[in-house]
Coordinates of C-alpha atoms and ligand atoms in Angstrom, one line a residue:
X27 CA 4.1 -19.2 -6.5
X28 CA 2.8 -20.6 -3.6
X29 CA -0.7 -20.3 -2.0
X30 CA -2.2 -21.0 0.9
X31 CA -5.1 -23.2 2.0
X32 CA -7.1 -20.3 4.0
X33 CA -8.7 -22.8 6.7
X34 CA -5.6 -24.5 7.5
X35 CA -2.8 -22.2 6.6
X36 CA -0.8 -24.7 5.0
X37 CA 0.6 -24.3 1.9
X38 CA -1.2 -26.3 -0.8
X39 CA -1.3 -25.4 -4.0
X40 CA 0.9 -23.5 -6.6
X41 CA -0.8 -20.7 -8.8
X42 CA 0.3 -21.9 -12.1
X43 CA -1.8 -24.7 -11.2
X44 CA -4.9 -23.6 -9.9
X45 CA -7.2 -26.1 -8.8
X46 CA -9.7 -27.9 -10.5
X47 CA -13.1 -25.5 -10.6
X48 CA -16.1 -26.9 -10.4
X49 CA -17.2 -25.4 -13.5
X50 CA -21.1 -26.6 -13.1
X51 CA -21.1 -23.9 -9.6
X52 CA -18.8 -21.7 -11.2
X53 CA -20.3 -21.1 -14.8
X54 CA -23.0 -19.0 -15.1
X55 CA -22.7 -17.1 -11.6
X56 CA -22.4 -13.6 -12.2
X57 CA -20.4 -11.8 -10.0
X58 CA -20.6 -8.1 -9.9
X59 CA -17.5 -6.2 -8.7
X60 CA -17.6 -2.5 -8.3
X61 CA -14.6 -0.5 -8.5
X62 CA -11.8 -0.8 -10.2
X63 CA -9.0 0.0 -8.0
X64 CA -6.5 -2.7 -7.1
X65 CA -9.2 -4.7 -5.0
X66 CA -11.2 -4.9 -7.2
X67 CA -9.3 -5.7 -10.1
X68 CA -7.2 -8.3 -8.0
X69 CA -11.0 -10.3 -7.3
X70 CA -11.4 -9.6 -11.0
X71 CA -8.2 -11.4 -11.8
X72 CA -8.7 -14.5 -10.0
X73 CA -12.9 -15.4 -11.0
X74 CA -12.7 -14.2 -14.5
X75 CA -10.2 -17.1 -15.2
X76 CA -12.5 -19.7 -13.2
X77 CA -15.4 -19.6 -15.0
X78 CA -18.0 -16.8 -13.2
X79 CA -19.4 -14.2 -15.2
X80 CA -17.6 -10.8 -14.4
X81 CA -18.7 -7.3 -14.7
X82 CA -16.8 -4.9 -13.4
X83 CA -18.4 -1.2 -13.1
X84 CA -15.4 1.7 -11.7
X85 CA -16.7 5.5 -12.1
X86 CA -13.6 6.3 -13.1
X87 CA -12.7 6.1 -17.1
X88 CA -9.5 4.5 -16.1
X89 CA -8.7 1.8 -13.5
X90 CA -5.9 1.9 -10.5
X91 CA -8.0 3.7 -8.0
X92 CA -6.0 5.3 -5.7
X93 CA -2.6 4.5 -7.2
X94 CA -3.7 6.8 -10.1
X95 CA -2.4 9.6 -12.3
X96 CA -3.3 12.8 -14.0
X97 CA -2.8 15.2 -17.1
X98 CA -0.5 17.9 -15.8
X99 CA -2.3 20.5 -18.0
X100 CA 0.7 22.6 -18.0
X101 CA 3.4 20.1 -19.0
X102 CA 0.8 17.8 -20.5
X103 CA 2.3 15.3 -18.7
X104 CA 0.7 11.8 -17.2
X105 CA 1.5 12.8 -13.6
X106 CA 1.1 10.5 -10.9
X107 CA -1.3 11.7 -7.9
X108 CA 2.0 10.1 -5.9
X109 CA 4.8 8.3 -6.3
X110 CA 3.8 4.3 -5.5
X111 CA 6.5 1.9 -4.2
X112 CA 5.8 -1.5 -3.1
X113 CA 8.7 -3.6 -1.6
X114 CA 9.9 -7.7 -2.1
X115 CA 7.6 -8.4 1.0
X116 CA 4.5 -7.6 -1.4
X117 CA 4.2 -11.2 -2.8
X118 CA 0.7 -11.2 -3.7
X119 CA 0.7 -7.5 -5.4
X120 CA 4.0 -9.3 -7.3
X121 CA 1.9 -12.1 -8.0
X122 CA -1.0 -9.9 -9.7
X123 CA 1.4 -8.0 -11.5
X124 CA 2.8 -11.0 -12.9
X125 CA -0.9 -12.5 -13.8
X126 CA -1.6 -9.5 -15.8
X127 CA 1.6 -9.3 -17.8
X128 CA 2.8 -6.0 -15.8
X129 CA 5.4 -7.0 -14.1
X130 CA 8.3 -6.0 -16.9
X131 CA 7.1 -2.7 -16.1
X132 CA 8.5 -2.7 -12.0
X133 CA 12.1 -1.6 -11.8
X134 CA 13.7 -3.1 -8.3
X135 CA 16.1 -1.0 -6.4
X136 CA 18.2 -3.1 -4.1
X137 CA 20.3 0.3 -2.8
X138 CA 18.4 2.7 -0.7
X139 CA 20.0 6.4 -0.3
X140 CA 19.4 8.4 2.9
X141 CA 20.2 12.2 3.1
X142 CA 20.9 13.5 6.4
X143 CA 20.6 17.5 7.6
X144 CA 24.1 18.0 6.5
X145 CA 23.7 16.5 3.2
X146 CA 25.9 13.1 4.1
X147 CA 23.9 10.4 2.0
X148 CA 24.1 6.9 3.2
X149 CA 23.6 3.7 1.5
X150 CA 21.5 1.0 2.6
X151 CA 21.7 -2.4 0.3
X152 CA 21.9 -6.0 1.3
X153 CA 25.6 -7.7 2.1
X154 CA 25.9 -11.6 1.9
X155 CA 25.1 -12.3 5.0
X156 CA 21.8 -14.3 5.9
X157 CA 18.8 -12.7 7.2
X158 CA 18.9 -10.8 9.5
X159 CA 22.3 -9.5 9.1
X160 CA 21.9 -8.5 6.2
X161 CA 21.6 -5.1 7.0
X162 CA 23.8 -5.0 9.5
X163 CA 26.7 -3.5 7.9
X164 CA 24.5 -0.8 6.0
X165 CA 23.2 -0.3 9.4
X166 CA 26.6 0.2 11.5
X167 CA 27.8 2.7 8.5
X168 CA 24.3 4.9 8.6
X169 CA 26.1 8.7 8.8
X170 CA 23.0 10.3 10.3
X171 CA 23.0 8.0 13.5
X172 CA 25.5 8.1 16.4
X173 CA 27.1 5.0 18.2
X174 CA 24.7 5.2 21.1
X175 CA 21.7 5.5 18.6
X176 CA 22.8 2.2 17.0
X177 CA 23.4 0.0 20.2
X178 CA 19.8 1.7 21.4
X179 CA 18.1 0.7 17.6
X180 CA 19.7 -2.7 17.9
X181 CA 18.4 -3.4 21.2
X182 CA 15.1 -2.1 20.2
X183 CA 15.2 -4.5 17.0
X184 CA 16.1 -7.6 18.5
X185 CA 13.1 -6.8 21.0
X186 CA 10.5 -6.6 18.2
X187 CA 12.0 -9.7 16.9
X188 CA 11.1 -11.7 19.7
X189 CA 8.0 -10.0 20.8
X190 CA 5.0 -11.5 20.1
X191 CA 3.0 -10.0 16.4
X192 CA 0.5 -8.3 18.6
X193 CA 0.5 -6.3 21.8
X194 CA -2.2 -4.3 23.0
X195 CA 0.3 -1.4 23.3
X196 CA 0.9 2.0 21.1
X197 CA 4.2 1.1 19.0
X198 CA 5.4 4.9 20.6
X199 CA 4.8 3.3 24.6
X200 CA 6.4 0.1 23.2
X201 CA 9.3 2.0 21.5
X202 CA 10.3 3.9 24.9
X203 CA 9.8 1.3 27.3
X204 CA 12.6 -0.8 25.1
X205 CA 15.6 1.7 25.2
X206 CA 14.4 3.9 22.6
X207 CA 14.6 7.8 23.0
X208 CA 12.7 10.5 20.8
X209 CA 16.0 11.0 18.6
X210 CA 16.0 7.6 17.8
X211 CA 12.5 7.6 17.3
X212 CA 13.0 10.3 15.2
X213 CA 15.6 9.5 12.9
X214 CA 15.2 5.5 12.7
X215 CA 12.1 4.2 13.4
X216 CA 9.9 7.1 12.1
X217 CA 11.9 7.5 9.4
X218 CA 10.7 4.3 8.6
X219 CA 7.7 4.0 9.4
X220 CA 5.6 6.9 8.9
X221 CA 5.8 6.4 4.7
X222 CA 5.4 3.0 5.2
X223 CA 2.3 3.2 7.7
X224 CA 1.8 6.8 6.1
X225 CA 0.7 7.7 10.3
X226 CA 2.6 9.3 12.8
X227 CA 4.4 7.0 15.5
X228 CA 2.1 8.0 18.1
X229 CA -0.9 6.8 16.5
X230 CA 0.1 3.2 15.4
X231 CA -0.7 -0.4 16.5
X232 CA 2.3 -1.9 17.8
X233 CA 1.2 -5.1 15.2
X234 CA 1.6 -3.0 11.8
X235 CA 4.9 -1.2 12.8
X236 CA 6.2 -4.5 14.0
X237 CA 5.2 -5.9 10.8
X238 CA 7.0 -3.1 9.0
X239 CA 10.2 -4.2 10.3
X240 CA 10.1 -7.9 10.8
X241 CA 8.6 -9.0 7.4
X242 CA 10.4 -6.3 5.3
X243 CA 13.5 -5.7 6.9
X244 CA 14.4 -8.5 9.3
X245 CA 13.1 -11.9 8.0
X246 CA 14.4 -12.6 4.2
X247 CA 16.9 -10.9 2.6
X248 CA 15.2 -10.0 -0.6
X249 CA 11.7 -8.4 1.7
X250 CA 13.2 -4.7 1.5
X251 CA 13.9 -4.8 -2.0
X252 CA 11.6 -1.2 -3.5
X253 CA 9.4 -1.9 -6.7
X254 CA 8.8 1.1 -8.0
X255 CA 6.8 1.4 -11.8
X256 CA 9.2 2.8 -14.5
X257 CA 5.7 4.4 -16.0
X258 CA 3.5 6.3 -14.4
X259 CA 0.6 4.4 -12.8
X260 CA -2.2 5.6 -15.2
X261 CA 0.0 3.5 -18.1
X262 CA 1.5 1.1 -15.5
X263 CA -2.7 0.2 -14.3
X264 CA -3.6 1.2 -18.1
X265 CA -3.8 -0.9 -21.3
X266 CA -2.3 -4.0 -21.1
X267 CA -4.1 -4.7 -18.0
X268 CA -7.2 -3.8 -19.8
X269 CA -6.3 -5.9 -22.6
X270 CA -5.9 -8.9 -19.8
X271 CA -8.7 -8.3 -18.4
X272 CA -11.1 -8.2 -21.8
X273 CA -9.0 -11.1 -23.1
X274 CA -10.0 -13.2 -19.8
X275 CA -13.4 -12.5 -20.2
X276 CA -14.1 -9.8 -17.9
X277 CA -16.6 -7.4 -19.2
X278 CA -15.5 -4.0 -17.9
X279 CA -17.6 -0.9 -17.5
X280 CA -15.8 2.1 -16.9
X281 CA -17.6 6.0 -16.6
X282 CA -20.4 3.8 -14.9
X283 CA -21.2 4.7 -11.4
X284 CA -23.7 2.3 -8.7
X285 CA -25.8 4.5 -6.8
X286 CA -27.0 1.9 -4.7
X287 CA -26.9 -1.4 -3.9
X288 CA -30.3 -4.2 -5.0
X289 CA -31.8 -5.6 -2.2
X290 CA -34.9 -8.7 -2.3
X291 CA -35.6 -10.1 0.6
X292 CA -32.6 -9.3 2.9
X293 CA -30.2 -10.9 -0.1
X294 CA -28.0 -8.6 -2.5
X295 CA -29.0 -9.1 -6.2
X296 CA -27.0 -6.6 -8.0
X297 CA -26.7 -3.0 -8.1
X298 CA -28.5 0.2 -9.4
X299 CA -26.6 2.5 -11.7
X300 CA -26.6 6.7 -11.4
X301 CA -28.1 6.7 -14.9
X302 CA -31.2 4.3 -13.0
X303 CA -30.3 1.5 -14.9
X304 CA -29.8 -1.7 -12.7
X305 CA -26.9 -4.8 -13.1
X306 CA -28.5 -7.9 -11.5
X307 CA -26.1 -10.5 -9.8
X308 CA -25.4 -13.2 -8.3
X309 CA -22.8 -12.4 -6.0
X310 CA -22.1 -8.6 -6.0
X311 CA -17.8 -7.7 -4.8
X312 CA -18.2 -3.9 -3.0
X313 CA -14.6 -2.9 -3.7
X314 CA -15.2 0.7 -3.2
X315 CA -13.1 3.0 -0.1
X316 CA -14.3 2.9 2.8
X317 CA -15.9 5.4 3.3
X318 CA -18.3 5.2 0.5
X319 CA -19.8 1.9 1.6
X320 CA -22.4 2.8 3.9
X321 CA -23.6 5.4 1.3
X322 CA -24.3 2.8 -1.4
X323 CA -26.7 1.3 1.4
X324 CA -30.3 2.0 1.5
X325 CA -30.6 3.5 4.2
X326 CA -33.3 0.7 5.7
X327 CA -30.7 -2.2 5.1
X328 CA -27.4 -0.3 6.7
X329 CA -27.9 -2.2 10.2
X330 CA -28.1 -5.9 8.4
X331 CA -24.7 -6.5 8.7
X332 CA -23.2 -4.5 12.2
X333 CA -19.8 -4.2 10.6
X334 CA -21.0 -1.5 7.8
X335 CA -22.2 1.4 10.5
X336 CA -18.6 0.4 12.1
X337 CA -16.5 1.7 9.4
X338 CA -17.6 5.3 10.6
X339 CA -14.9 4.8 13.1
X340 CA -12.0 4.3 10.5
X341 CA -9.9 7.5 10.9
X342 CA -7.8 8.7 7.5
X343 CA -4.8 10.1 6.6
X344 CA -3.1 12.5 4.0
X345 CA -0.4 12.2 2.2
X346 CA 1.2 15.7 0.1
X347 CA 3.5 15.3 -3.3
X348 CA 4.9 17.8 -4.5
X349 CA 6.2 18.0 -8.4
X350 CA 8.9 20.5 -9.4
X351 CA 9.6 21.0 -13.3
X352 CA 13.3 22.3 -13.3
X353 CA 14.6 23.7 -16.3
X354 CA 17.8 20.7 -16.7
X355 CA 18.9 17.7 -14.6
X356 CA 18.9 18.2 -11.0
X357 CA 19.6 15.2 -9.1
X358 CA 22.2 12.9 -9.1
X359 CA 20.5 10.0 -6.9
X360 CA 17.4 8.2 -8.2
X361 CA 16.0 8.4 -4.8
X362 CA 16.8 10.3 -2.1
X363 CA 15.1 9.3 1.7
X364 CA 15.3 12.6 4.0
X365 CA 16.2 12.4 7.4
X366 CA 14.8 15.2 9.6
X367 CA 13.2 16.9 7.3
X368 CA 9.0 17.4 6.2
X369 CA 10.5 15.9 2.6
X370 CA 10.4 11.7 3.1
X371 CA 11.0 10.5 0.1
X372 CA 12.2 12.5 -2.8
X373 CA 12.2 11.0 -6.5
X374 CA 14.2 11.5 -9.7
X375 CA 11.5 11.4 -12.1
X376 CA 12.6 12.4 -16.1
X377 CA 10.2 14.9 -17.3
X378 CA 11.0 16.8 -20.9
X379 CA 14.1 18.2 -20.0
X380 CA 15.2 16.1 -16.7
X381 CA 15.1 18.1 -14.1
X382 CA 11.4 16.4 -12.7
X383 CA 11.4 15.5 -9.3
X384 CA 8.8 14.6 -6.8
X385 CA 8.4 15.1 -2.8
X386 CA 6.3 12.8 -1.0
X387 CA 5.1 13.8 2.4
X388 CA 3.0 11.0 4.5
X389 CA 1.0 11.9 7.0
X390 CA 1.0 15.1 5.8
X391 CA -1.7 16.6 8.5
X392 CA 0.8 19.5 9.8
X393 CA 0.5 20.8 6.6
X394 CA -3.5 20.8 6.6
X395 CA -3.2 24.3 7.3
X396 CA -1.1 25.7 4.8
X397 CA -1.9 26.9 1.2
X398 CA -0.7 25.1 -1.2
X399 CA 1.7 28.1 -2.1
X400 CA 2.6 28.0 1.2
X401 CA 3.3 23.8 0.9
X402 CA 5.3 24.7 -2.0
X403 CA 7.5 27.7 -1.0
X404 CA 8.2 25.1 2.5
X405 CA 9.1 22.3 0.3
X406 CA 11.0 24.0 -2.5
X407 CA 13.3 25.4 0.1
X408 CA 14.1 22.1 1.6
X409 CA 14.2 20.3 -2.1
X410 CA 16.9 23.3 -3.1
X411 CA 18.9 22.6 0.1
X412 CA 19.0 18.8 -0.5
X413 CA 19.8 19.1 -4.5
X414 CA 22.5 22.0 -4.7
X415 CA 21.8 21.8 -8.2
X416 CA 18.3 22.4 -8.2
X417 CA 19.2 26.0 -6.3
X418 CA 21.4 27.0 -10.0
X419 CA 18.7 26.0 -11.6
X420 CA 15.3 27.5 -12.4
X421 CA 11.8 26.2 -11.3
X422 CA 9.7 26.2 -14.7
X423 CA 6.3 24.7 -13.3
X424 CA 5.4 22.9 -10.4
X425 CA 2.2 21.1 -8.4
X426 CA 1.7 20.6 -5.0
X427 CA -1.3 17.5 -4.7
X428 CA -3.0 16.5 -0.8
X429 CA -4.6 13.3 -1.1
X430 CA -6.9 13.8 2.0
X431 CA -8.2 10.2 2.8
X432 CA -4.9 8.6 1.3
X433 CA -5.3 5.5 3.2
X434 CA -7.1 4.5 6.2
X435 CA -5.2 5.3 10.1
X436 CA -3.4 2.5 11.5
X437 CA -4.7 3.2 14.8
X438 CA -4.2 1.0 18.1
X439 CA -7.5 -1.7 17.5
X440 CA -8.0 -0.7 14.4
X441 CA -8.2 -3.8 13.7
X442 CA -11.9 -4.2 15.7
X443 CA -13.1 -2.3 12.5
X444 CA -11.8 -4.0 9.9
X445 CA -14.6 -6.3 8.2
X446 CA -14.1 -9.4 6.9
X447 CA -14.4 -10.2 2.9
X448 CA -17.5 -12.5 3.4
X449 CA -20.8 -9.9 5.1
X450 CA -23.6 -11.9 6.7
X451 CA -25.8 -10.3 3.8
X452 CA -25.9 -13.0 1.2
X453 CA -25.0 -11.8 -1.9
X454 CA -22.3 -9.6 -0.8
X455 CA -18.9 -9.9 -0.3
X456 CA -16.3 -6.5 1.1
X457 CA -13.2 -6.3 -0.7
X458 CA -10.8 -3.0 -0.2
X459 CA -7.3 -2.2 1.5
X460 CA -9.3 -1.2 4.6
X461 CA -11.1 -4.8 5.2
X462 CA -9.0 -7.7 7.1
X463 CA -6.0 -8.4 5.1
X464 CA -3.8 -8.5 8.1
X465 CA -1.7 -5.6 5.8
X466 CA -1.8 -2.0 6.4
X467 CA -3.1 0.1 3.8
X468 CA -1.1 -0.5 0.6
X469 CA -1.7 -1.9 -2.8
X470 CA -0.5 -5.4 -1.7
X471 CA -3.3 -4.8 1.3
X472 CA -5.9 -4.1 -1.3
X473 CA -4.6 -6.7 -3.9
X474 CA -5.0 -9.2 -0.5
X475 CA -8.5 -8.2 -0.1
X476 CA -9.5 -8.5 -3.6
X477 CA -8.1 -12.4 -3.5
X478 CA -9.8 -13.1 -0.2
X479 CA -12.7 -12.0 -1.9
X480 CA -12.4 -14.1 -4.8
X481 CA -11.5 -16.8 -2.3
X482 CA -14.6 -16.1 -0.1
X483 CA -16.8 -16.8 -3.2
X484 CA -15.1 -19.8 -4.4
X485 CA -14.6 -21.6 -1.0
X486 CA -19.0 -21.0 -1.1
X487 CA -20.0 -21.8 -4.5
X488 CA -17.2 -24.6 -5.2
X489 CA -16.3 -25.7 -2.1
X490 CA -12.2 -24.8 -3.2
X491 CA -10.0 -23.4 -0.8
X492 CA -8.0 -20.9 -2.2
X493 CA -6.3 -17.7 -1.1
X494 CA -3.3 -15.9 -1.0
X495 CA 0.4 -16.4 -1.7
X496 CA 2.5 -17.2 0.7
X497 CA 5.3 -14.5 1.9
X498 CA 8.6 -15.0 1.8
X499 CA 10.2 -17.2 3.7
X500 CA 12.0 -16.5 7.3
X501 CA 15.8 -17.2 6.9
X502 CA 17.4 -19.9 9.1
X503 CA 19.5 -17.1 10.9
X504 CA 16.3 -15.4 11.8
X505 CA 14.6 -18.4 13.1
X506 CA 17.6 -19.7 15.1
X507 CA 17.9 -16.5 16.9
X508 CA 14.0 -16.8 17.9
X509 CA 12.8 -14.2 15.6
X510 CA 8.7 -14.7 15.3
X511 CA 6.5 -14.1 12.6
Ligands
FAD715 C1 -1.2 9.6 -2.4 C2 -1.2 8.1 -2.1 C3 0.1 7.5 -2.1 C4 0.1 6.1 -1.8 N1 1.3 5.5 -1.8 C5 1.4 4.1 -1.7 C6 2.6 3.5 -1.9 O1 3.7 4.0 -2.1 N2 2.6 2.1 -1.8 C7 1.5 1.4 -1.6 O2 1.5 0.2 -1.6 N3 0.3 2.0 -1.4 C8 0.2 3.4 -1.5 N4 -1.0 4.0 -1.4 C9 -2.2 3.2 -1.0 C10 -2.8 2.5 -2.2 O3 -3.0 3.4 -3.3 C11 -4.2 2.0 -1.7 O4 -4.1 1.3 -0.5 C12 -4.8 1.1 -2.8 O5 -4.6 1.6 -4.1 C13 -6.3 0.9 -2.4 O6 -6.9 0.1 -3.4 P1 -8.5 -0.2 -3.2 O7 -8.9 -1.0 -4.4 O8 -8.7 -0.8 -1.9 O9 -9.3 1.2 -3.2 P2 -9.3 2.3 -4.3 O10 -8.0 2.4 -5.0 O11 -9.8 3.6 -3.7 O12 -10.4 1.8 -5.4 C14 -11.8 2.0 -5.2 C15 -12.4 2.2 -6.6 O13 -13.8 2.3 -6.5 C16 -14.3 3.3 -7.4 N5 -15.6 3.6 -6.9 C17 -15.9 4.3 -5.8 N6 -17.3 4.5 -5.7 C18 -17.8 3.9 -6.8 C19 -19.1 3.7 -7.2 N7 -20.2 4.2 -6.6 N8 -19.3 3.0 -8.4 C20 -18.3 2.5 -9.1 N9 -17.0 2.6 -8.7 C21 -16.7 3.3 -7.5 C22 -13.2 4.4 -7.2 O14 -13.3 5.2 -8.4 C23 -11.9 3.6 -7.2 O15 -11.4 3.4 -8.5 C24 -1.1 5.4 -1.6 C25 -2.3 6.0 -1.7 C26 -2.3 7.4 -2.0 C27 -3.7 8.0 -2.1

């Protein structure tokens, strides 16, 4: 794979040949990463193998972080706190994947199924035609959209392929000043967008819904293709990336919580532990949430670097899956995307006796105040009217889980808050979806951050620019009809 040259942007080196480290810098500098979500591991990945000394302490006794699952005590189970998909777009979450020796484990769906109201189900998959018309006839045969919705869409797509990446506009201002109308909003461009952005369309920055659409619809043919893990995440983020990550020398502390970070004379030296222990180090990789930066602060040093209070601002939001055990097979699909209805996405998963499916609600705040019997009865309902079968059948067990702070709001200027990977504290380096990977908040935003970190460090101890793989490439088509990325 390709990777880029982070001051010039050019594309200058390959990943199977990384460049020379200078091992005298690199050896012997002991970088501290804490947590051992995707960010972290990802910064993980890339020094372990370059000769710095890694320790990497998550609180957790497994890694994953927020792409995580659980022991359904009922079924006894490994449950997964949500259904994760990435897409083709996600080149540098493919490219750790790949590192690690994961990757067999991704299934890619190249037809997407969409159930309308009345229970038509479309297909969307890619017909050889280049980018972006490949989705055109997919498009033009959608049941759950009318002739006028498609000329509107159309219009409304070939806008966001011209406009510039970045406007200082809401993406729901944008959308109705170019043709679009709140049915099409509705049942085209939310539809898309609120799982992908998991926010609503009135509280998005035109730059990451345009993003949505232009790098993983509109640009290369292969960029809508779904990854989805054909284990659940705890095995898919589980041994054989542990095993990788012992085997590359990466000393890994799991159970082990920092309660603060070191501090000597304004420079970061490492990190105290909750059992009062301390880890000293060099270079110290904060690859915890947001939210739980400014706490690992003491409280004297919080103002050294302005862009830690800042991350106050950063607004979250939930997302709500729901797991129903049937007692056989239910649904025929292995996917099923719901238009106009609270279900989004809803997955065949296998279970025991195969009738395991799984509801995903983003931006779930509408049903903040509902009990979670409440969630369930709402959702079953809908589940049972989308999957005739699963009305015959009978529901033996089911789970309804609200990930409050799923990810971080994509809210117009969000991007104001979003700190860089390198802080002016020496010693310390942010790494996290929420810092500035120029990607929402997704595992191939966090695996970004975690190899801008790794690339902040090496760039200042070796003097290497390195960073991140390059996405895939615009088609000709695209470019010819002016399409901008
Ligand atoms: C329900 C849900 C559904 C999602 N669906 C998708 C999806 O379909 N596709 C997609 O791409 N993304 C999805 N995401 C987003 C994705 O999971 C996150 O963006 C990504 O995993 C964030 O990784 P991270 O490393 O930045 O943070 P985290 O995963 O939060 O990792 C931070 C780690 O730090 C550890 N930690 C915290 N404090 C300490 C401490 N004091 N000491 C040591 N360790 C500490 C935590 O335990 C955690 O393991 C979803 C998220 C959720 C919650």
């Amino acid at each position: 794979m390709k990777v880029v040259s982070m001051s010039s942007g050019q594309s200058s080196l390959t990943s199977e040949s990384p460049p020379p480290s200078n091992e005298s810098n690199a050896t012997g500098r002991r970088v501290l990463v804490v947590g051992g979500g995707l960010a972290g591991l990802a910064a993980a990945s890339r020094l372990g193998r370059t000769g710095y000394q890694v320790t990497l302490v998550e609180s957790r006794n497994k890694l994953g972080g927020r792409a995580t699952s659980f022991v359904d005590p009922t079924t006894g189970e490994m449950v997964d706190n949500c259904q994760h998909v990435s897409m083709g777009c996600c080149t540098n979450l493919a490219d750790f994947c790949e590192t690690v020796g994961i990757a067999r484990l991704l299934q890619t769906v190249r037809t997407l199924y969409f159930q309308d109201e009345k229970g038509r189900v479309s297909t969307m998959r890619a017909a050889p035609l280049p980018a972006p018309l490949h989705l055109f006839p997919s498009f033009l045969s959608a049941k759950y959209l009318t002739l006028w919705d498609k000329i509107r869409i159309g219009w409304g797509m070939l806008s966001l392929m011209w406009s510039p990446p970045r406007l200082n506009v809401p993406f729901d201002e944008w959308l109705l000043s170019h043709g679009q109308t709140p049915r099409t909003i509705d049942r085209f461009w939310g539809l898309v967008l609120v799982s992908a952005l998991n926010e609503t369309i009135d509280r998005m920055d035109f730059r990451y819904a345009r993003q949505v659409f232009v790098e993983g619809f509109l640009q290369n043919g292969r960029a809508f293709y779904v990854e989805i893990p054909s284990v659940p995440l705890g095995q898919f983020y589980g041994s054989l990336l542990e095993s990788w990550l012992v085997e590359n020398g990466i000393l890994l502390k799991m159970g082990t919580a920092i309660s603060k970070l070191k501090f000597d004379r304004g420079r970061i030296i490492g990190a105290e532990l909750k059992d009062g222990s301390t880890i000293d180090a060099d270079i110290t990789v904060l690859a915890v949430p947001h939210h739980r930066v400014r706490d690992l602060f003491p409280t004297a040093d919080v103002e050294r670097d302005h862009s830690i209070p800042q991350l106050d601002y950063i607004e979250t939001s939930p997302i709500t899956s729901v797991h129903l055990w049937y007692d056989r097979p239910v649904m025929d699909y292995p996917h099923l995307v719901g238009v106009g209805r609270t279900v989004q996405w809803l997955f065949r998963r296998t279970g025991d006796e195969g009738g395991y499916v799984q509801a995903v609600i983003s931006a779930s705040r509408e049903l903040s105040s509902h009990s979670s019997d409440e969630i369930l009865s709402i959702i079953r309902a809908e589940v049972e009217e989308m999957l005739p079968k699963a009305k015959e059948a009978t529901l033996k067990h089911s789970r309804v889980v609200t990930e409050r702070r799923a990810t971080f709001s994509v809210l117009p200027g969000i991007d104001h808050f979003r700190p860089d990977a390198r802080s002016v504290i020496p010693g310390l380096v942010l790494a996290g979806d929420y810092t500035q990977t120029g990607w929402p908040a997704t595992m191939e935003g966090a695996v970004r951050s975690g190899y801008l970190a790794a690339a902040a460090i090496r760039k200042e101890t070796e003097g290497v620019n390195v960073t991140l793989v390059s996405p895939l490439r615009a088609g000709w088509l695209f470019r010819l009809l002016g399409g901008r990325n």
